Short mmCIF file of C-alpha atoms in Angstrom, two decimals:
data_model
loop_
_atom_site.label_atom_id
_atom_site.label_comp_id
_atom_site.label_asym_id
_atom_site.label_seq_id
_atom_site.Cartn_x
_atom_site.Cartn_y
_atom_site.Cartn_z
CA UNK A 555 -31.98 -36.02 -17.44
CA UNK A 556 -31.33 -39.66 -17.59
CA UNK A 557 -30.19 -40.22 -14.29
CA UNK A 558 -31.77 -38.30 -12.63
CA UNK A 559 -35.50 -40.47 -14.05
CA UNK A 560 -33.35 -44.17 -12.92
CA UNK A 561 -32.96 -46.45 -10.49
CA UNK A 562 -28.85 -45.77 -8.90
CA UNK A 563 -27.62 -48.96 -7.80
CA UNK A 564 -25.05 -47.19 -5.08
CA UNK A 565 -21.31 -47.34 -5.63
CA UNK A 566 -19.95 -50.75 -2.56
CA UNK A 567 -16.26 -51.16 -0.93
CA UNK A 568 -13.56 -54.02 -0.75
CA UNK A 569 -12.59 -55.18 2.60
CA UNK A 570 -9.19 -53.48 3.54
CA UNK A 571 -6.79 -53.20 6.76
CA UNK A 572 -5.21 -50.12 7.74
CA UNK A 573 -2.98 -47.68 5.44
CA UNK A 574 -1.71 -44.48 4.46
CA UNK A 575 -1.91 -42.80 0.74
CA UNK A 576 -2.16 -38.80 -0.30
CA UNK A 577 -3.61 -40.19 -3.04
CA UNK A 578 -6.09 -41.67 -0.44
CA UNK A 579 -8.77 -39.70 1.90
CA UNK A 580 -10.24 -41.22 4.77
CA UNK A 581 -13.79 -41.14 6.02
CA UNK A 582 -16.06 -42.20 8.99
CA UNK A 583 -17.96 -44.95 7.13
CA UNK A 584 -21.62 -44.50 9.50
CA UNK A 585 -23.82 -47.25 10.94
CA UNK A 586 -26.35 -46.54 9.15
CA UNK A 587 -28.67 -47.86 6.28
CA UNK A 588 -26.85 -45.80 2.24
CA UNK A 589 -28.99 -44.03 0.49
CA UNK A 590 -29.27 -42.39 -2.47
CA UNK A 591 -31.04 -38.89 -3.05
CA UNK A 592 -33.38 -37.27 -5.08
CA UNK A 593 -33.48 -33.06 -4.15
CA UNK A 594 -35.49 -30.42 -6.29
CA UNK A 595 -35.10 -27.08 -3.97
CA UNK A 596 -37.70 -25.47 -7.28
CA UNK A 597 -39.65 -27.97 -6.50
CA UNK A 598 -39.18 -28.46 -2.93
CA UNK A 599 -39.33 -32.08 -3.84
CA UNK A 600 -37.80 -35.81 -2.22
CA UNK A 601 -36.99 -39.71 -3.19
CA UNK A 602 -34.93 -41.72 -1.25
CA UNK A 603 -33.86 -44.81 -2.42
CA UNK A 604 -32.37 -47.59 -0.87
CA UNK A 605 -29.32 -50.23 -2.12
CA UNK A 606 -31.93 -52.38 -3.16
CA UNK A 607 -34.01 -50.33 -5.00
CA UNK A 608 -37.00 -49.10 -2.69
CA UNK A 609 -38.44 -45.55 -2.29
CA UNK A 610 -38.16 -44.91 1.74
CA UNK A 611 -38.85 -41.53 1.39
CA UNK A 612 -42.28 -41.96 3.55
CA UNK A 613 -40.45 -43.36 6.46
CA UNK A 614 -37.63 -40.14 7.33
CA UNK A 615 -40.21 -37.16 6.72
CA UNK A 616 -37.99 -34.71 8.91
CA UNK A 617 -35.63 -35.44 6.45
CA UNK A 618 -36.46 -32.43 4.01
CA UNK A 619 -33.15 -32.38 2.73
CA UNK A 620 -34.09 -29.83 -0.01
CA UNK A 621 -33.97 -26.56 3.12
CA UNK A 622 -30.15 -27.34 2.58
CA UNK A 623 -29.10 -27.63 -0.95
CA UNK A 624 -28.21 -24.84 -3.32
CA UNK A 625 -29.15 -25.71 -6.25
CA UNK A 626 -32.16 -26.66 -8.48
CA UNK A 627 -31.53 -30.78 -8.52
CA UNK A 628 -28.86 -32.57 -7.17
CA UNK A 629 -28.30 -36.26 -6.69
CA UNK A 630 -26.68 -36.58 -3.61
CA UNK A 631 -24.88 -40.18 -1.97
CA UNK A 632 -24.77 -41.00 1.83
CA UNK A 633 -25.96 -43.23 4.68
CA UNK A 634 -29.20 -41.99 7.10
CA UNK A 635 -28.18 -43.01 10.76
CA UNK A 636 -29.66 -42.15 14.24
CA UNK A 637 -27.68 -40.89 16.40
CA UNK A 638 -27.80 -41.74 20.35
CA UNK A 639 -25.05 -39.03 21.75
CA UNK A 640 -24.12 -37.96 19.09
CA UNK A 641 -22.50 -41.44 18.79
CA UNK A 642 -25.01 -43.24 15.39
CA UNK A 643 -27.02 -46.40 17.00
CA UNK A 644 -28.13 -49.11 14.82
CA UNK A 645 -30.68 -50.27 17.20
CA UNK A 646 -32.76 -47.09 16.77
CA UNK A 647 -32.51 -47.32 13.37
CA UNK A 648 -33.64 -50.35 12.86
CA UNK A 649 -36.95 -49.20 14.77
CA UNK A 650 -36.97 -46.35 12.68
CA UNK A 651 -36.79 -49.58 9.24
CA UNK A 652 -39.26 -50.85 10.50
CA UNK A 653 -42.31 -48.53 10.89
CA UNK A 654 -45.11 -49.01 8.72
CA UNK A 655 -47.76 -46.95 10.83
CA UNK A 656 -47.78 -43.38 9.29
CA UNK A 657 -49.18 -42.18 12.35
CA UNK A 658 -46.51 -44.30 14.07
CA UNK A 659 -44.00 -42.99 11.87
CA UNK A 660 -44.78 -38.76 12.32
CA UNK A 661 -44.88 -39.81 15.82
CA UNK A 662 -41.10 -41.82 16.25
CA UNK A 663 -39.69 -39.24 13.46
CA UNK A 664 -39.89 -35.99 16.23
CA UNK A 665 -38.71 -39.03 18.99
CA UNK A 666 -35.77 -40.14 17.39
CA UNK A 667 -35.04 -38.49 14.22
CA UNK A 668 -32.75 -38.77 11.55
CA UNK A 669 -30.12 -37.50 9.81
CA UNK A 670 -28.84 -38.23 6.45
CA UNK A 671 -23.73 -38.48 6.82
CA UNK A 672 -23.67 -37.40 2.81
CA UNK A 673 -21.04 -37.33 1.25
CA UNK A 674 -21.00 -38.10 -2.66
CA UNK A 675 -22.72 -35.92 -4.76
CA UNK A 676 -24.00 -37.12 -8.22
CA UNK A 677 -25.54 -34.92 -10.09
CA UNK A 678 -25.53 -31.37 -10.54
CA UNK A 679 -27.99 -28.61 -12.31
CA UNK A 680 -28.71 -31.16 -15.09
CA UNK A 681 -24.70 -32.19 -15.42
CA UNK A 682 -23.87 -35.57 -14.70
CA UNK A 683 -21.17 -36.09 -12.41
CA UNK A 684 -20.13 -40.05 -12.30
CA UNK A 685 -16.90 -39.07 -14.57
CA UNK A 686 -15.56 -36.29 -13.32
CA UNK A 687 -12.72 -37.14 -9.77
CA UNK A 688 -13.69 -38.36 -5.80
CA UNK A 689 -11.96 -35.28 -4.91
CA UNK A 690 -13.85 -32.20 -7.37
CA UNK A 691 -17.56 -33.98 -6.34
CA UNK A 692 -16.28 -33.60 -2.23
CA UNK A 693 -14.99 -30.48 -3.53
CA UNK A 694 -19.45 -28.99 -5.49
CA UNK A 695 -20.32 -30.89 -1.80
CA UNK A 696 -19.34 -28.51 0.32
CA UNK A 697 -20.50 -25.73 -1.59
CA UNK A 698 -23.48 -26.72 -2.43
CA UNK A 699 -24.91 -28.56 0.84
CA UNK A 700 -25.69 -26.63 5.01
CA UNK A 701 -25.47 -28.52 7.44
CA UNK A 702 -28.10 -29.05 10.20
CA UNK A 703 -29.29 -31.44 12.16
CA UNK A 704 -31.43 -33.18 8.88
CA UNK A 705 -27.97 -33.48 6.88
CA UNK A 706 -24.25 -33.18 7.66
CA UNK A 707 -21.73 -33.84 5.20
CA UNK A 708 -18.51 -36.35 5.46
CA UNK A 709 -15.38 -35.30 7.39
CA UNK A 710 -12.42 -37.33 5.79
CA UNK A 711 -8.91 -36.84 6.51
CA UNK A 712 -5.32 -36.81 3.89
CA UNK A 713 -3.65 -38.97 3.83
CA UNK A 714 -3.13 -40.54 7.44
CA UNK A 715 -5.68 -43.98 7.31
CA UNK A 716 -3.82 -45.87 10.64
CA UNK A 717 -3.73 -42.70 13.19
CA UNK A 718 -7.71 -42.15 11.61
CA UNK A 719 -8.76 -46.27 11.85
CA UNK A 720 -7.77 -46.06 15.18
CA UNK A 721 -9.14 -42.70 15.89
CA UNK A 722 -12.54 -44.06 15.09
CA UNK A 723 -12.45 -48.12 16.96
CA UNK A 724 -11.64 -45.20 20.33
CA UNK A 725 -14.65 -43.96 19.59
CA UNK A 726 -16.72 -46.84 18.99
CA UNK A 727 -17.22 -46.88 15.20
CA UNK A 728 -18.32 -49.16 13.27
CA UNK A 729 -15.03 -48.44 11.20
CA UNK A 730 -14.11 -46.19 8.46
CA UNK A 731 -13.74 -45.83 4.62
CA UNK A 732 -10.60 -45.54 1.83
CA UNK A 733 -11.57 -43.70 -1.23
CA UNK A 734 -8.95 -43.16 -4.04
CA UNK A 735 -8.97 -39.07 -4.50
CA UNK A 736 -9.65 -39.94 -7.97
CA UNK A 737 -12.40 -41.97 -8.13
CA UNK A 738 -15.03 -42.24 -10.01
CA UNK A 739 -18.58 -43.48 -9.69
CA UNK A 740 -18.51 -46.98 -10.79
CA UNK A 741 -22.78 -47.70 -10.08
CA UNK A 742 -24.05 -50.44 -8.93
CA UNK A 743 -19.81 -51.54 -8.27
CA UNK A 744 -17.71 -53.16 -5.77
CA UNK A 745 -14.95 -51.25 -6.55
CA UNK A 746 -10.50 -51.56 -5.46
CA UNK A 747 -10.77 -48.26 -5.20
CA UNK A 748 -13.63 -47.54 -2.45
CA UNK A 749 -11.95 -49.51 0.68
CA UNK A 750 -14.20 -50.43 3.82
CA UNK A 751 -11.74 -50.88 7.43
CA UNK A 752 -13.63 -52.07 9.76
CA UNK A 753 -12.96 -52.44 13.83
CA UNK A 754 -14.73 -55.66 14.10
CA UNK A 755 -15.67 -58.97 11.90
CA UNK A 756 -19.16 -58.32 10.09
CA UNK A 757 -20.34 -60.17 7.62
CA UNK A 758 -24.07 -59.38 5.89
CA UNK A 759 -25.65 -63.38 5.59
CA UNK A 760 -28.82 -64.66 4.43
CA UNK A 761 -31.04 -65.93 6.51
CA UNK A 762 -32.60 -69.94 5.29
CA UNK A 763 -33.53 -71.51 7.83
CA UNK A 764 -34.71 -71.23 11.85
CA UNK A 765 -34.46 -73.85 14.33
CA UNK A 766 -37.00 -74.61 16.75
CA UNK A 767 -36.64 -73.12 20.11
CA UNK A 768 -36.81 -74.60 23.37
CA UNK A 769 -38.04 -73.19 26.87
CA UNK A 770 -38.12 -69.34 26.55
CA UNK A 771 -38.31 -69.47 23.10
CA UNK A 772 -40.21 -72.14 22.00
CA UNK A 773 -42.86 -69.71 20.69
CA UNK A 774 -40.23 -68.23 18.34
CA UNK A 775 -36.90 -69.82 16.75
CA UNK A 776 -33.82 -71.17 18.24
CA UNK A 777 -31.69 -70.19 16.68
CA UNK A 778 -30.49 -68.38 12.64
CA UNK A 779 -29.89 -70.78 9.77
CA UNK A 780 -27.20 -68.92 7.91
CA UNK A 781 -25.82 -68.58 4.67
CA UNK A 782 -23.57 -66.68 2.00
CA UNK A 783 -22.72 -67.03 -1.15
CA UNK A 784 -18.77 -68.30 -2.28
CA UNK A 785 -18.82 -68.49 -5.48
CA UNK A 786 -21.63 -67.98 -7.31
CA UNK A 787 -23.02 -71.58 -4.99
CA UNK A 788 -24.62 -70.66 -1.66
CA UNK A 789 -22.65 -71.89 1.12
CA UNK A 790 -23.79 -72.91 4.54
CA UNK A 791 -22.26 -71.37 6.63
CA UNK A 792 -23.10 -71.41 10.01
CA UNK A 793 -25.80 -70.71 12.95
CA UNK A 794 -26.75 -67.08 15.44
CA UNK A 795 -28.37 -68.11 18.44
CA UNK A 796 -27.86 -64.79 20.55
CA UNK A 797 -27.14 -60.92 20.00
CA UNK A 798 -31.84 -60.27 20.38
CA UNK A 799 -33.60 -59.94 22.69
CA UNK A 800 -37.35 -60.43 22.86
CA UNK A 801 -38.65 -58.09 20.87
CA UNK A 802 -36.68 -58.54 18.51
CA UNK A 803 -36.95 -62.50 17.76
CA UNK A 804 -41.47 -61.54 17.44
CA UNK A 805 -40.34 -59.25 14.41
CA UNK A 806 -38.72 -61.65 12.38
CA UNK A 807 -40.74 -65.11 13.38
CA UNK A 808 -42.96 -63.22 11.44
CA UNK A 809 -41.27 -62.48 8.89
CA UNK A 810 -39.92 -65.90 8.73
CA UNK A 811 -43.11 -67.75 8.58
CA UNK A 812 -44.34 -65.83 5.72
CA UNK A 813 -41.55 -67.11 4.07
CA UNK A 814 -41.59 -70.67 4.68
CA UNK A 815 -41.00 -73.91 2.10
CA UNK A 816 -40.29 -76.69 2.01
CA UNK A 817 -37.30 -76.80 -0.10
CA UNK A 818 -33.66 -76.43 1.27
CA UNK A 819 -31.73 -73.81 -0.42
CA UNK A 820 -28.47 -75.24 -0.42
CA UNK A 821 -27.19 -77.81 -2.96
CA UNK A 822 -25.31 -79.64 0.29
CA UNK A 823 -25.90 -79.13 3.58
CA UNK A 824 -24.03 -81.76 6.24
CA UNK A 825 -27.04 -82.85 8.34
CA UNK A 826 -26.89 -81.58 12.43
CA UNK A 827 -29.71 -83.63 13.21
CA UNK A 828 -31.58 -80.24 14.45
CA UNK A 829 -35.09 -79.37 13.40
CA UNK A 830 -34.66 -77.15 11.07
CA UNK A 831 -37.86 -74.84 9.05
CA UNK A 832 -36.22 -73.79 6.00
CA UNK A 833 -37.76 -69.94 4.27
CA UNK A 834 -36.80 -68.62 1.29
CA UNK A 835 -33.84 -66.85 0.92
CA UNK A 836 -34.66 -63.51 1.05
CA UNK A 837 -33.55 -61.60 4.36
CA UNK A 838 -30.54 -60.39 5.36
CA UNK A 839 -28.85 -59.42 8.47
CA UNK A 840 -25.12 -58.75 9.48
CA UNK A 841 -23.68 -60.92 12.13
CA UNK A 842 -20.78 -60.11 14.27
CA UNK A 843 -18.28 -63.36 15.03
CA UNK A 844 -13.98 -64.01 15.74
CA UNK A 845 -13.63 -65.59 13.09
CA UNK A 846 -14.14 -67.72 10.02
CA UNK A 847 -13.32 -70.55 10.12
CA UNK A 848 -10.95 -73.28 6.63
CA UNK A 849 -14.31 -75.42 6.53
CA UNK A 850 -15.86 -71.72 5.62
CA UNK A 851 -18.01 -71.39 9.27
CA UNK A 852 -18.33 -68.06 11.62
CA UNK A 853 -17.32 -68.10 14.71
CA UNK A 854 -18.66 -66.70 18.17
CA UNK A 855 -22.06 -64.89 16.04
CA UNK A 856 -23.74 -62.93 17.35
CA UNK A 857 -26.32 -61.06 15.11
CA UNK A 858 -26.14 -57.55 15.67
CA UNK A 859 -28.94 -55.89 13.12
CA UNK A 860 -31.24 -57.05 9.64
CA UNK A 861 -30.10 -55.51 6.98
CA UNK A 862 -33.39 -54.27 5.19
CA UNK A 863 -30.62 -52.31 2.66
CA UNK A 864 -29.65 -55.46 1.72
CA UNK A 865 -30.50 -58.57 -1.02
CA UNK A 866 -29.11 -62.10 -0.84
CA UNK A 867 -26.80 -61.62 -4.06
CA UNK A 868 -24.56 -59.30 -2.12
CA UNK A 869 -23.89 -61.41 1.66
CA UNK A 870 -20.70 -62.48 -0.96
CA UNK A 871 -18.11 -64.53 1.53
CA UNK A 872 -14.82 -61.95 1.45
CA UNK A 873 -13.02 -63.39 4.13
#
């Protein structure tokens, strides 16, 4: 029962381009929060754990997943999403992630309910499944889980990754995942047996500081100073100054004020003459951009959202 009694770092994927192969399956890439779900159907118990190993169960009281599983105990892997017109809406998800008041959480769970998009099973009725081939785990998952308003099994197709990617892109999805049929589940590892194929360029970056704002932004900040790890070293990859509304700016600014520091987190930093307030490199955000230059600078970055489920060490330059 060792796996049941611990926290589990999810298996991660490497970046790739669309391809076809009958040795792989292809499924949608959900724009949500990665979540490991520990489910005890006999005790009607559930524990939801994010990528940072934090317990987020209380944040999603509507996800009583034990009602949709035919088992004694199971550990599932999937993503929590909030839908709008049938598609994941990360703005709604972000609002869910920022709630701390119990009364507010209960209210918003009824107005903007979350859905658990499950795609893997790691443990079933006392048996660990980490070394069972993925395609067999998928078959078991299909027999254990029933689709409901709370939980939906992620669909997948065989062989035709290029066609599936184009379909996902046209529907406005974030991209697709490619997974090797015979792959085991590699806890905490970014594996070449799982690949992420994105429809646009996005990167998870560490917020390392912020510049002072002017005009309407004078109460908050002008731009966020971003960094990522390259060969184990934290490097400056540019600043982002667009992509948020005033409420988001206010929320980010309040969070940044709590972690201000006088020390620049970069060993090497080219002074641009801007006045920068440095912060401890602990907050992660996702940005969209046109390209990464040979000098490792983001071109035309735009803020997409905070990533409450990720830690700074996960922000690695993959391009």
